[in-house]
PDB file of C-alpha atoms in Angstrom:
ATOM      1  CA  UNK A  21       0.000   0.000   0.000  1.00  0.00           C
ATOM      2  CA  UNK A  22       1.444   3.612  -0.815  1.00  0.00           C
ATOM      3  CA  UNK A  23       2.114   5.797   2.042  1.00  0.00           C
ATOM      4  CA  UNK A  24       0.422   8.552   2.411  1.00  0.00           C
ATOM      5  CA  UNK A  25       1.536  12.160   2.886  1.00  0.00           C
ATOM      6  CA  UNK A  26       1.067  13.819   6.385  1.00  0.00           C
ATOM      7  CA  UNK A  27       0.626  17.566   5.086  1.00  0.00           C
ATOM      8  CA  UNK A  28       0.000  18.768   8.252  1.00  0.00           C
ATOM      9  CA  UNK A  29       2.011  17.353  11.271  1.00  0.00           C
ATOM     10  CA  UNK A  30       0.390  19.030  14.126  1.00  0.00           C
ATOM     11  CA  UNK A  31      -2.636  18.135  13.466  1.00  0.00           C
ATOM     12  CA  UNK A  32      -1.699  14.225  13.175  1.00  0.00           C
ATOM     13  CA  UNK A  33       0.314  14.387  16.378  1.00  0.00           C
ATOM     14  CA  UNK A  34      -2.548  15.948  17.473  1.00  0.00           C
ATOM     15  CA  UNK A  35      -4.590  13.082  16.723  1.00  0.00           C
ATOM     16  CA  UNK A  36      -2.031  10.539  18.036  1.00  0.00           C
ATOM     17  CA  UNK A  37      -2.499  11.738  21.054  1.00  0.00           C
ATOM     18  CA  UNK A  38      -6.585  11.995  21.888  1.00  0.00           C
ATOM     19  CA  UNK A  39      -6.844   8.185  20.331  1.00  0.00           C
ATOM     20  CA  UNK A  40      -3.588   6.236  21.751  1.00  0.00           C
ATOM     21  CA  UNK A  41      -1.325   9.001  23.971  1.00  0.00           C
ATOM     22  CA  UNK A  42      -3.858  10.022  26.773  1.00  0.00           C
ATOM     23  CA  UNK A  43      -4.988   6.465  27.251  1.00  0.00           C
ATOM     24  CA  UNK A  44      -1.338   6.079  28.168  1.00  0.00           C
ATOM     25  CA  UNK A  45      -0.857   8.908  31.403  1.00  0.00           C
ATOM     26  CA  UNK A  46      -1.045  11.329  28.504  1.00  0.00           C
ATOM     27  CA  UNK A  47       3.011  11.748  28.008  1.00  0.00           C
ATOM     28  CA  UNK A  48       5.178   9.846  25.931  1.00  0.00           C
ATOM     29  CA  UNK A  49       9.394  10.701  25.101  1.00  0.00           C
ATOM     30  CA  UNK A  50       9.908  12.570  22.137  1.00  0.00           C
ATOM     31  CA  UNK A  51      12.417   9.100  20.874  1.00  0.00           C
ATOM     32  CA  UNK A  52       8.831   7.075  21.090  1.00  0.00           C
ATOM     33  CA  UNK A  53       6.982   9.490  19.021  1.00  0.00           C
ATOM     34  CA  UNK A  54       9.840  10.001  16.666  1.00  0.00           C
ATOM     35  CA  UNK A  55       9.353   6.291  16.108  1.00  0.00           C
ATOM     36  CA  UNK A  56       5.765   6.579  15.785  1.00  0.00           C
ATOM     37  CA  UNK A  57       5.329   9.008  13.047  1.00  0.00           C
ATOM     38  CA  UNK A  58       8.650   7.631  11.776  1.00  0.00           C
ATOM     39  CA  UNK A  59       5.560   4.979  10.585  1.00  0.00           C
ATOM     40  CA  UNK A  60       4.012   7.746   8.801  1.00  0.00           C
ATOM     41  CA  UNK A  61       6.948   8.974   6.842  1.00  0.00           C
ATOM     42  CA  UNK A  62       7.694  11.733   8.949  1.00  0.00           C
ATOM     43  CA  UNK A  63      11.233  13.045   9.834  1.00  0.00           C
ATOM     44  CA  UNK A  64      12.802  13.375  13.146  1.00  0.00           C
ATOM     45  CA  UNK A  65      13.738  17.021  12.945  1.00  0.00           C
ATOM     46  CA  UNK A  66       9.521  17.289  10.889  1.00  0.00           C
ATOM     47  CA  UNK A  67       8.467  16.217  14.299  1.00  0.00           C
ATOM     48  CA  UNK A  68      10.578  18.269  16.659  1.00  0.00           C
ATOM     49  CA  UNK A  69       9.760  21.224  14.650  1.00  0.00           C
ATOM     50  CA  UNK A  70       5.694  19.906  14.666  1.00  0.00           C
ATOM     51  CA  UNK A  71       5.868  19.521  18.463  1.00  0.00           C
ATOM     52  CA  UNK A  72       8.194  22.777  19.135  1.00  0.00           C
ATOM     53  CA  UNK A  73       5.522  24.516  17.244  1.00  0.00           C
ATOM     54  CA  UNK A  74       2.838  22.816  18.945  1.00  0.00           C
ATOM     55  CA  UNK A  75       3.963  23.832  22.228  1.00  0.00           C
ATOM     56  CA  UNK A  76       4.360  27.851  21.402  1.00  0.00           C
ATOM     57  CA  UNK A  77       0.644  27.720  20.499  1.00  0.00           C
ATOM     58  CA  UNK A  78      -0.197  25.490  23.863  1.00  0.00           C
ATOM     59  CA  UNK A  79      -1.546  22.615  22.944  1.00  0.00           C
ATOM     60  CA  UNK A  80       1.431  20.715  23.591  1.00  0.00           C
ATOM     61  CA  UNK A  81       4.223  21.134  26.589  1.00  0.00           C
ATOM     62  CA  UNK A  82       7.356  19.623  27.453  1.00  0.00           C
ATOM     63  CA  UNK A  83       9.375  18.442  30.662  1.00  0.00           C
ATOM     64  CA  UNK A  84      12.890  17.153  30.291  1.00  0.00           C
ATOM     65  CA  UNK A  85      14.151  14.497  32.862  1.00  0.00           C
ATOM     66  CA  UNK A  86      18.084  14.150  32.593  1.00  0.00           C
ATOM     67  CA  UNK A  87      18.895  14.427  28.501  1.00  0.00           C
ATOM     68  CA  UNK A  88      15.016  13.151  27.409  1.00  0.00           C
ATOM     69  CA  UNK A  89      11.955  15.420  26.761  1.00  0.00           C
ATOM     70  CA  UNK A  90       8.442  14.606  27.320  1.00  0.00           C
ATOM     71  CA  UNK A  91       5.915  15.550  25.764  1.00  0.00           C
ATOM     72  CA  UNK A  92       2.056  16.209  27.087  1.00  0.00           C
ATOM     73  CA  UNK A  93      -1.381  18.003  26.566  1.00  0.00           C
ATOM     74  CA  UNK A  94      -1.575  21.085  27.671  1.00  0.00           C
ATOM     75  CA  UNK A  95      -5.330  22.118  29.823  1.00  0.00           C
ATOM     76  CA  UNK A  96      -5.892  23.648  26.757  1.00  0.00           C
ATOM     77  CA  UNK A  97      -5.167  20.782  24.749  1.00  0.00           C
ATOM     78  CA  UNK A  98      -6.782  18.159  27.038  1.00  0.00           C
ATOM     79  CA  UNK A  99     -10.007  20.300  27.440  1.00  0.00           C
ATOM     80  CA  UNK A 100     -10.145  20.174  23.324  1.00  0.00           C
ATOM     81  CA  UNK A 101      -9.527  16.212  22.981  1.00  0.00           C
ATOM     82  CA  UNK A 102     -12.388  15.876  26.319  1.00  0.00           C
ATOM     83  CA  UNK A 103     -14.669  17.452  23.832  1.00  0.00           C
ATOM     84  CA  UNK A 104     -13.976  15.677  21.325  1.00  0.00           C
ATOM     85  CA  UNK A 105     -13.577  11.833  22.364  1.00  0.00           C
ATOM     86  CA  UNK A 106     -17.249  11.223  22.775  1.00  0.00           C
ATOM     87  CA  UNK A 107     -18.254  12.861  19.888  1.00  0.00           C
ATOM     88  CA  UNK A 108     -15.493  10.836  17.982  1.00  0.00           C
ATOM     89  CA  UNK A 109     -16.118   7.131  19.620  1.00  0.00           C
ATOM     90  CA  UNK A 110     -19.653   7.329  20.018  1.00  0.00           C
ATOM     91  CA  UNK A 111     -22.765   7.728  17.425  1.00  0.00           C
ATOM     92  CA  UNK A 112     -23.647  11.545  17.621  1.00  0.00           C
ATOM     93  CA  UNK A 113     -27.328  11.013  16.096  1.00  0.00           C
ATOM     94  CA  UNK A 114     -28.850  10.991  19.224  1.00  0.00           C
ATOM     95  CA  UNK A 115     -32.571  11.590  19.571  1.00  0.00           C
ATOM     96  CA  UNK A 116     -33.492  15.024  19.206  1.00  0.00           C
ATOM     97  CA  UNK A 117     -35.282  17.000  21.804  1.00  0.00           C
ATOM     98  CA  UNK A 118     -36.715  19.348  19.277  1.00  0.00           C
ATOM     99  CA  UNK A 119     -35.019  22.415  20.972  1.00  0.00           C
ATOM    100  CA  UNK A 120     -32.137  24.002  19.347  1.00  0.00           C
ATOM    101  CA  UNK A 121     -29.044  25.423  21.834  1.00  0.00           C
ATOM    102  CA  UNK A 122     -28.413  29.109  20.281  1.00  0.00           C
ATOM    103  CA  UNK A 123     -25.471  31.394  21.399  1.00  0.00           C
ATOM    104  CA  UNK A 124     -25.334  35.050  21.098  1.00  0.00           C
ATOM    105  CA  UNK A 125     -21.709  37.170  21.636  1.00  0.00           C
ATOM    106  CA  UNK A 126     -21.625  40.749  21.860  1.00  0.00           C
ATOM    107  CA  UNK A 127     -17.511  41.205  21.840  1.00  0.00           C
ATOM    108  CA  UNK A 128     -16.317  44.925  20.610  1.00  0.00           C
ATOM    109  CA  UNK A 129     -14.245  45.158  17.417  1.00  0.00           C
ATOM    110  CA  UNK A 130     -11.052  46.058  19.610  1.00  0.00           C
ATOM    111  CA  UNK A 131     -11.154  42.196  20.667  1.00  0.00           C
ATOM    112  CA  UNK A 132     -11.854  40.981  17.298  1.00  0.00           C
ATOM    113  CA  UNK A 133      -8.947  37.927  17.971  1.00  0.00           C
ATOM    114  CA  UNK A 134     -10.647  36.892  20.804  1.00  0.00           C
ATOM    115  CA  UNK A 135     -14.091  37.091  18.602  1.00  0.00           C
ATOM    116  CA  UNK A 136     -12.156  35.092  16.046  1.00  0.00           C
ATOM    117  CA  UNK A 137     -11.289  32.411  18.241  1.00  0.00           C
ATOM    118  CA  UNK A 138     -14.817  32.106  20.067  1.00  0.00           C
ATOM    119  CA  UNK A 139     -16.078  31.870  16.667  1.00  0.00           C
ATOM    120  CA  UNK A 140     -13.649  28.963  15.664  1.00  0.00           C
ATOM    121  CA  UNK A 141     -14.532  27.118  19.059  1.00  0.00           C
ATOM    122  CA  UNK A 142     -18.315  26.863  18.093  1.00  0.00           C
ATOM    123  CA  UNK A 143     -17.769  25.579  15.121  1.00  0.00           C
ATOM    124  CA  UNK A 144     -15.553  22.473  17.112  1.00  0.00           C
ATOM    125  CA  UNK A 145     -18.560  22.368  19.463  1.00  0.00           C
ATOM    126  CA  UNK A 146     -20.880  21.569  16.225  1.00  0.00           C
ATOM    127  CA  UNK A 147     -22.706  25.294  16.462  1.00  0.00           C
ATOM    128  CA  UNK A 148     -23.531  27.224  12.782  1.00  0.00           C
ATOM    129  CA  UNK A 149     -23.771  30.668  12.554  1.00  0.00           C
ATOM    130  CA  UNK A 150     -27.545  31.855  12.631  1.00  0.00           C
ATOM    131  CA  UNK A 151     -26.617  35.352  11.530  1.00  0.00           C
ATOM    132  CA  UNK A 152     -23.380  37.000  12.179  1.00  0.00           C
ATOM    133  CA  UNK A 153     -23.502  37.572  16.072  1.00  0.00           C
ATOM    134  CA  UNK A 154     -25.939  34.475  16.910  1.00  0.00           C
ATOM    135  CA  UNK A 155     -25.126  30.580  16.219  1.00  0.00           C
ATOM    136  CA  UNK A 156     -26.764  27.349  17.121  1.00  0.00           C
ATOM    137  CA  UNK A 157     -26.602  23.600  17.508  1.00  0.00           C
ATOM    138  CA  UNK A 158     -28.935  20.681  17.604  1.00  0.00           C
ATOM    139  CA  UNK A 159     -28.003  18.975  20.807  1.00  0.00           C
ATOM    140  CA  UNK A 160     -26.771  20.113  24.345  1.00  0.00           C
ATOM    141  CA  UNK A 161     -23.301  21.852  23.954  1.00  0.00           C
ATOM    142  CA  UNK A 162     -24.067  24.335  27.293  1.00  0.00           C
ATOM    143  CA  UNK A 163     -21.528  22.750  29.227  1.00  0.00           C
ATOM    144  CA  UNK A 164     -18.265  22.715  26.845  1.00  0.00           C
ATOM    145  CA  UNK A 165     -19.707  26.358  26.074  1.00  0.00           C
ATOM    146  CA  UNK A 166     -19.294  27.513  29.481  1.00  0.00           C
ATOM    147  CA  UNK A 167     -15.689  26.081  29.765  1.00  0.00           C
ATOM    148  CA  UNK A 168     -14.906  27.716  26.502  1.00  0.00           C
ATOM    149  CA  UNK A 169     -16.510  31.000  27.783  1.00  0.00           C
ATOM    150  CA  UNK A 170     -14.510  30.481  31.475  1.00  0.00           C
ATOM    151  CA  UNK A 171     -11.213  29.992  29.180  1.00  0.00           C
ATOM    152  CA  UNK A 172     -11.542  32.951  27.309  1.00  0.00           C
ATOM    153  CA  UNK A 173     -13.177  35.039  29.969  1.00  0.00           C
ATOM    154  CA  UNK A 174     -15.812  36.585  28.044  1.00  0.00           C
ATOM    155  CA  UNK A 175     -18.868  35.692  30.508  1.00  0.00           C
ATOM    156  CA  UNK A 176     -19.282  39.787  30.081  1.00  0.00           C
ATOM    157  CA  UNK A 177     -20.001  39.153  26.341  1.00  0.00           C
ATOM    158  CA  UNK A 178     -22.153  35.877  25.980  1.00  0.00           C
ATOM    159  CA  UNK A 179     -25.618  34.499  26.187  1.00  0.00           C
ATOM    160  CA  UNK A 180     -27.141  30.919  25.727  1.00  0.00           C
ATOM    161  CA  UNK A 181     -30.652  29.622  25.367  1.00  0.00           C
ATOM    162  CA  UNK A 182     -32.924  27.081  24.812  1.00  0.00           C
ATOM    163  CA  UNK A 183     -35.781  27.698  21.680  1.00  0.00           C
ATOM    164  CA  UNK A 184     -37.990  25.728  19.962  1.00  0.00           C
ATOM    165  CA  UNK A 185     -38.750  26.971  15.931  1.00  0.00           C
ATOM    166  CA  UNK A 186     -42.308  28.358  15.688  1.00  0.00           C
ATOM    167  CA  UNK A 187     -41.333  29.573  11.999  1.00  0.00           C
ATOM    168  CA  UNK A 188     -42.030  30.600   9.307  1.00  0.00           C
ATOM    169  CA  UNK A 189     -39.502  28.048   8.355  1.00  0.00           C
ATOM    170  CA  UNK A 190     -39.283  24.563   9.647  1.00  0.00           C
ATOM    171  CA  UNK A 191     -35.988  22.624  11.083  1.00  0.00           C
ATOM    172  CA  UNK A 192     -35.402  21.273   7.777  1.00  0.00           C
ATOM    173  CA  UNK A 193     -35.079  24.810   6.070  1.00  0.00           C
ATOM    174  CA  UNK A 194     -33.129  26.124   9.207  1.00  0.00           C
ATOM    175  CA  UNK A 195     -30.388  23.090   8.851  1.00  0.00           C
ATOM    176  CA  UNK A 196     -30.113  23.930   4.781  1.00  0.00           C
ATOM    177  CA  UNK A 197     -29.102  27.431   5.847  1.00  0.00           C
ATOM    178  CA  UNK A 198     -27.079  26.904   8.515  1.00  0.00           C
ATOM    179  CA  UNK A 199     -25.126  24.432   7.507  1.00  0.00           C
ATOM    180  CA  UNK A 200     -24.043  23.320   3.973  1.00  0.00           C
ATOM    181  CA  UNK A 201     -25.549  19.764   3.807  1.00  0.00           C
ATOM    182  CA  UNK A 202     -24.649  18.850   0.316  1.00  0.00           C
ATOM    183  CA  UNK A 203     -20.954  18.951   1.518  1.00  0.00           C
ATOM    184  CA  UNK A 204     -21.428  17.185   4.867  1.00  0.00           C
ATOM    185  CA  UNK A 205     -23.346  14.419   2.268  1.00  0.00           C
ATOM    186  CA  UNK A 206     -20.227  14.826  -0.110  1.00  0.00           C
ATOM    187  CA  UNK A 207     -17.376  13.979   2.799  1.00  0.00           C
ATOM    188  CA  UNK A 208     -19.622  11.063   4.306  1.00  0.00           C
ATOM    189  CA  UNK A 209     -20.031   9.509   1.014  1.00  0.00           C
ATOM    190  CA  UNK A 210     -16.115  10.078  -0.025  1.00  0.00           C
ATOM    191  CA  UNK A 211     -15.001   8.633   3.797  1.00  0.00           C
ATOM    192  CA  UNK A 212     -17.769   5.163   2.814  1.00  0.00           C
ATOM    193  CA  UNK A 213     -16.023   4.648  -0.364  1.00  0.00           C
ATOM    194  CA  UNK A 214     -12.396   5.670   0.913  1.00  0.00           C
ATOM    195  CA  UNK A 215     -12.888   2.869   3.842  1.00  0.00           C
ATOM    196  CA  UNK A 216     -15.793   0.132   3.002  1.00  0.00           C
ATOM    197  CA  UNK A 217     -13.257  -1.481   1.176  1.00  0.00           C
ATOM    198  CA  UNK A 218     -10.357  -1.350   3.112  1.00  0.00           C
ATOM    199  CA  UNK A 219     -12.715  -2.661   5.999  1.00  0.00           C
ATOM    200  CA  UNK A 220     -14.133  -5.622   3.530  1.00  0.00           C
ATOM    201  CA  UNK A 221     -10.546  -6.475   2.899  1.00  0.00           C
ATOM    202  CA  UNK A 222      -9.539  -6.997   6.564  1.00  0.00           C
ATOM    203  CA  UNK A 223     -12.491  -8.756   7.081  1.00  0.00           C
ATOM    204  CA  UNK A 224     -11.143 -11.244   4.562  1.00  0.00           C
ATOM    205  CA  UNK A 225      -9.658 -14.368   5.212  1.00  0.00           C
ATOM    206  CA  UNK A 226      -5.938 -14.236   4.835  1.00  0.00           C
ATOM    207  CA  UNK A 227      -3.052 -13.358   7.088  1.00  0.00           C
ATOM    208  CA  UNK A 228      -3.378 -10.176   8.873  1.00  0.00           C
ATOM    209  CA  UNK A 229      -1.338  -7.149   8.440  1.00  0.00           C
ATOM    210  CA  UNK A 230       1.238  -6.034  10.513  1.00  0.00           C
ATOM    211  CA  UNK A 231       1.011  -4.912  13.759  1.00  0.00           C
ATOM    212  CA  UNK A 232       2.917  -1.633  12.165  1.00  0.00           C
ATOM    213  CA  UNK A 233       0.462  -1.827   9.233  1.00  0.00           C
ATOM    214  CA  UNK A 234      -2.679  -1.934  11.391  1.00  0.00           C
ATOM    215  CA  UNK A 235      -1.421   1.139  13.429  1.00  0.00           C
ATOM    216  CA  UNK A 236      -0.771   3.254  10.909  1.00  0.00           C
ATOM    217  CA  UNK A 237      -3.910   2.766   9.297  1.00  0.00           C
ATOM    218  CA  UNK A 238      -6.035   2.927  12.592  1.00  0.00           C
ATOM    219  CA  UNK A 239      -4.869   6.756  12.666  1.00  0.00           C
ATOM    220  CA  UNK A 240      -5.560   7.622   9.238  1.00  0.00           C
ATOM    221  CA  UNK A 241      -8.864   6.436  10.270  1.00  0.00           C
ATOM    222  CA  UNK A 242      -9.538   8.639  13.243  1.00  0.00           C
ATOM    223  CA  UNK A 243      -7.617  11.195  11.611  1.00  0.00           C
ATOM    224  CA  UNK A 244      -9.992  11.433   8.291  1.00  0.00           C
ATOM    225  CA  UNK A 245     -13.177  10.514  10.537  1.00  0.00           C
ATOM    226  CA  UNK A 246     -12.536  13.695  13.145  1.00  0.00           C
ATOM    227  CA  UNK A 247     -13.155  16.494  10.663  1.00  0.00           C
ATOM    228  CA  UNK A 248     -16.623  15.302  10.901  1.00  0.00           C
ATOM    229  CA  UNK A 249     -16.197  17.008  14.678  1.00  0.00           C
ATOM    230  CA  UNK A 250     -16.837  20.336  12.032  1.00  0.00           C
ATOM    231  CA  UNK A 251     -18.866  19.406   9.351  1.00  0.00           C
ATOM    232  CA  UNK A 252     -21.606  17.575  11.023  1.00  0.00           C
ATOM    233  CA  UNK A 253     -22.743  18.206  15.192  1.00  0.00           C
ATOM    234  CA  UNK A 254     -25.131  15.130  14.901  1.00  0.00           C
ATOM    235  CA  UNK A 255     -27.886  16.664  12.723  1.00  0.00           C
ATOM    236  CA  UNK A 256     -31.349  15.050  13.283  1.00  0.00           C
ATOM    237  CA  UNK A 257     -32.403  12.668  10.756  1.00  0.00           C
ATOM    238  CA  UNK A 258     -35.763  14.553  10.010  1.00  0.00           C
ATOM    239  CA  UNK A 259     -33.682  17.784   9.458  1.00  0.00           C
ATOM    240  CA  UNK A 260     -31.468  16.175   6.833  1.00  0.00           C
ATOM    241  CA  UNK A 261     -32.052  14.593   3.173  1.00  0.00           C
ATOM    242  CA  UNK A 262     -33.101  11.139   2.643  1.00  0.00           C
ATOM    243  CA  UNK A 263     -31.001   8.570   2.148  1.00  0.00           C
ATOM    244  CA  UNK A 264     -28.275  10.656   4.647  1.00  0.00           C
ATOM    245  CA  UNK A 265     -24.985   8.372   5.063  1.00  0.00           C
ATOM    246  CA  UNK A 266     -24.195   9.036   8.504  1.00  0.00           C
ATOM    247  CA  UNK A 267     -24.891   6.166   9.731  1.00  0.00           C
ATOM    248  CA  UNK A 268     -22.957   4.008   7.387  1.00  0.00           C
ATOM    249  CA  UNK A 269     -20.235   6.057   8.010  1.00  0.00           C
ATOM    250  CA  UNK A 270     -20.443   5.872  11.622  1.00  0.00           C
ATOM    251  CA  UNK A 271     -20.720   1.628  11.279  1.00  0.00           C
ATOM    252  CA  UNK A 272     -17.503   1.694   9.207  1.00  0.00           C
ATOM    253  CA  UNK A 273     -15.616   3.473  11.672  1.00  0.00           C
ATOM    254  CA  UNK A 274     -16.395   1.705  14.288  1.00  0.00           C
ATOM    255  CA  UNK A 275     -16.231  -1.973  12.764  1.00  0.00           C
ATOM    256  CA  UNK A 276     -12.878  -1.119  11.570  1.00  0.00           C
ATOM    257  CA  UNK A 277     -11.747   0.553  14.298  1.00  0.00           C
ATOM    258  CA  UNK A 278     -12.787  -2.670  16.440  1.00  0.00           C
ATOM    259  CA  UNK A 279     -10.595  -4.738  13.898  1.00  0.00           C
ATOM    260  CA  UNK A 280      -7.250  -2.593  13.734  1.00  0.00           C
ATOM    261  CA  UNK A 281      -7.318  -2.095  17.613  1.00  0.00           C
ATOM    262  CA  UNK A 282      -5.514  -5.344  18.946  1.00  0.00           C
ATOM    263  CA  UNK A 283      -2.556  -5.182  16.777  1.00  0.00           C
ATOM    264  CA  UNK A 284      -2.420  -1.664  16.347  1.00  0.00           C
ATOM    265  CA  UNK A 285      -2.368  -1.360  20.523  1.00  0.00           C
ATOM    266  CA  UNK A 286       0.829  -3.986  20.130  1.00  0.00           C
ATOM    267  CA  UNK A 287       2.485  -2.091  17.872  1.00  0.00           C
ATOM    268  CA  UNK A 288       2.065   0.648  20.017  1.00  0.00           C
ATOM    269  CA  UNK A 289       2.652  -0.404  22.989  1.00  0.00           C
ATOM    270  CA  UNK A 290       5.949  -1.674  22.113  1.00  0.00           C
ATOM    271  CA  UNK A 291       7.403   1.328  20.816  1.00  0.00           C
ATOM    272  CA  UNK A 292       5.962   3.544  23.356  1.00  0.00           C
ATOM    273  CA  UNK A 293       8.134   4.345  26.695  1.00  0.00           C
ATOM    274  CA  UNK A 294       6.369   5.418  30.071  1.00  0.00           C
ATOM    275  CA  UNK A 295       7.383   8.509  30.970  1.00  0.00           C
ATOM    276  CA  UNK A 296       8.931   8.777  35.075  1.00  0.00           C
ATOM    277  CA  UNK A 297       6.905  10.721  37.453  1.00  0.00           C
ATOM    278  CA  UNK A 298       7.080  13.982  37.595  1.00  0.00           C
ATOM    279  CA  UNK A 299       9.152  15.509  40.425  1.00  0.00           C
ATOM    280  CA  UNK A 300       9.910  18.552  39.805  1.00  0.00           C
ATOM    281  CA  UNK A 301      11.017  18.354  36.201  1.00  0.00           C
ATOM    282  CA  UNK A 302      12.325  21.501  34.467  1.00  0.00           C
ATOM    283  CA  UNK A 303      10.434  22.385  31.387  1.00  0.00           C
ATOM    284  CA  UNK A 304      11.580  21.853  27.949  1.00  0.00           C
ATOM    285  CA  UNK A 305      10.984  23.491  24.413  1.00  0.00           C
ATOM    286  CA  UNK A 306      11.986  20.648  22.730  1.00  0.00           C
TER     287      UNK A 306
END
């Protein structure tokens, strides 16, 4: 099978560590992930540079213990992968209430970076923007919204409700404008006919692959399944078109996952190193 390209680094270390890194105390040697994304074609000083860059914008940081650095989420970075685990391992098509969750934000122009970035964690937390001040979302994201709004400390700016539509236009015409459906549709069809067959052939009899093999293909899953964390925040089915693939997207993941994750976890788990506890370790940029 060819390798793929890993165009951006950060964003598949990123990955690497809300599936397989945080199941593991959440820290892991810089020579261990070397190895790791070694797997994906990546170069030593690609990954320092990914993981130095990674910590500047804190998501990642470091603590050094003798010559070795060790790398882990930051609160920042853990609060982002809490969020998005469940929505990731579990079906998001939950039954709908029949209320959507809307968000208004009042922030002046002078704090138009901090706008910028409350707009860019609503769309991670599977909101749409309603008009340009006021977004909403399907299902309960209150919670997650108040940690976002306690990070940023914009509780002076911010208001959340609960509504139900009364009209003119129904849930199915307020979905259509809110979100783009015919691309959601698009990247749910393209991720069915990217991975139904790779699943079919695993499921075939033969010799399995790899334990190497099964890894690195068990985080191009999760890697191409997690932009669904933006496209789609679990849509009802009555809101959406007929004949909507979710759900046989959400059955390939899952069976596939299911079959990668034995050998994949002994691949990793003999590469990875267990990082010592921390006492009093000095940190490190790299």
């Amino acid at each position: 099978m060819k390798l793929r390209q890993i165009t951006r680094p950060r964003s598949f270390i990123f990955t690497l560590f809300g599936d397989v890194i945080r199941n593991y105390g959440g820290e892991i040697w810089i020579g261990s992930l070397n190895q790791l994304m070694g797997e994906f074609g990546l170069s030593e000083q690609a990954v320092r540079a990914a993981v130095s860059r990674m910590a500047r914008q804190d998501w990642l940081k470091a603590r050094r213990v003798g010559n070795k650095a060790y790398y882990s989420l930051t609160e920042h970075g853990r609060r982002i992968i809490d969020q998005a685990s469940p929505r990731i391992y579990h079906d998001r098509s939950a039954a709908w209430d029949g209320h959507w969750r809307i968000v208004t934000y009042r922030i002046p122009e002078r704090q138009r970076s901090l706008r910028d970035r409350l707009r860019k964690e609503l769309i991670f937390l599977g909101c749409a923007m309603l008009s340009p001040s006021t977004w909403l979302a399907p299902h309960d994201v209150f919670q997650p919204f108040r940690d976002v709004v306690a990070a940023l400390g914009i509780s002076e700016h911010v208001d959340a409700f609960m509504a139900e539509n009364v009209g003119p236009h129904d849930d199915r015409a307020l979905a259509a404008r809110c979100w783009d459906l015919p691309a959601i549709e698009r990247a749910y069809r393209e991720f069915v006919a990217a991975y139904r067959p790779r699943l079919e052939r695993a499921r075939a009899a033969g010799p399995p692959p790899a334990e190497n093999t099964c890894f690195v293909e068990r985080e191009w899953l999760v890697h191409d399944y997690r932009k669904f964390l933006y496209l789609d925040p679990g849509l009802p089915d009555h809101v959406v078109p007929a004949g909507w693939p979710r759900a046989e997207a959400v059955a390939i993941f899952t069976d596939y996952y299911r079959l990668l994750l034995p050998r994949a976890t002994r691949f990793f788990e003999r590469v990875y190193r267990a990082a010592p506890p921390a006492l009093g370790g000095v940190s490190a940029s790299g």
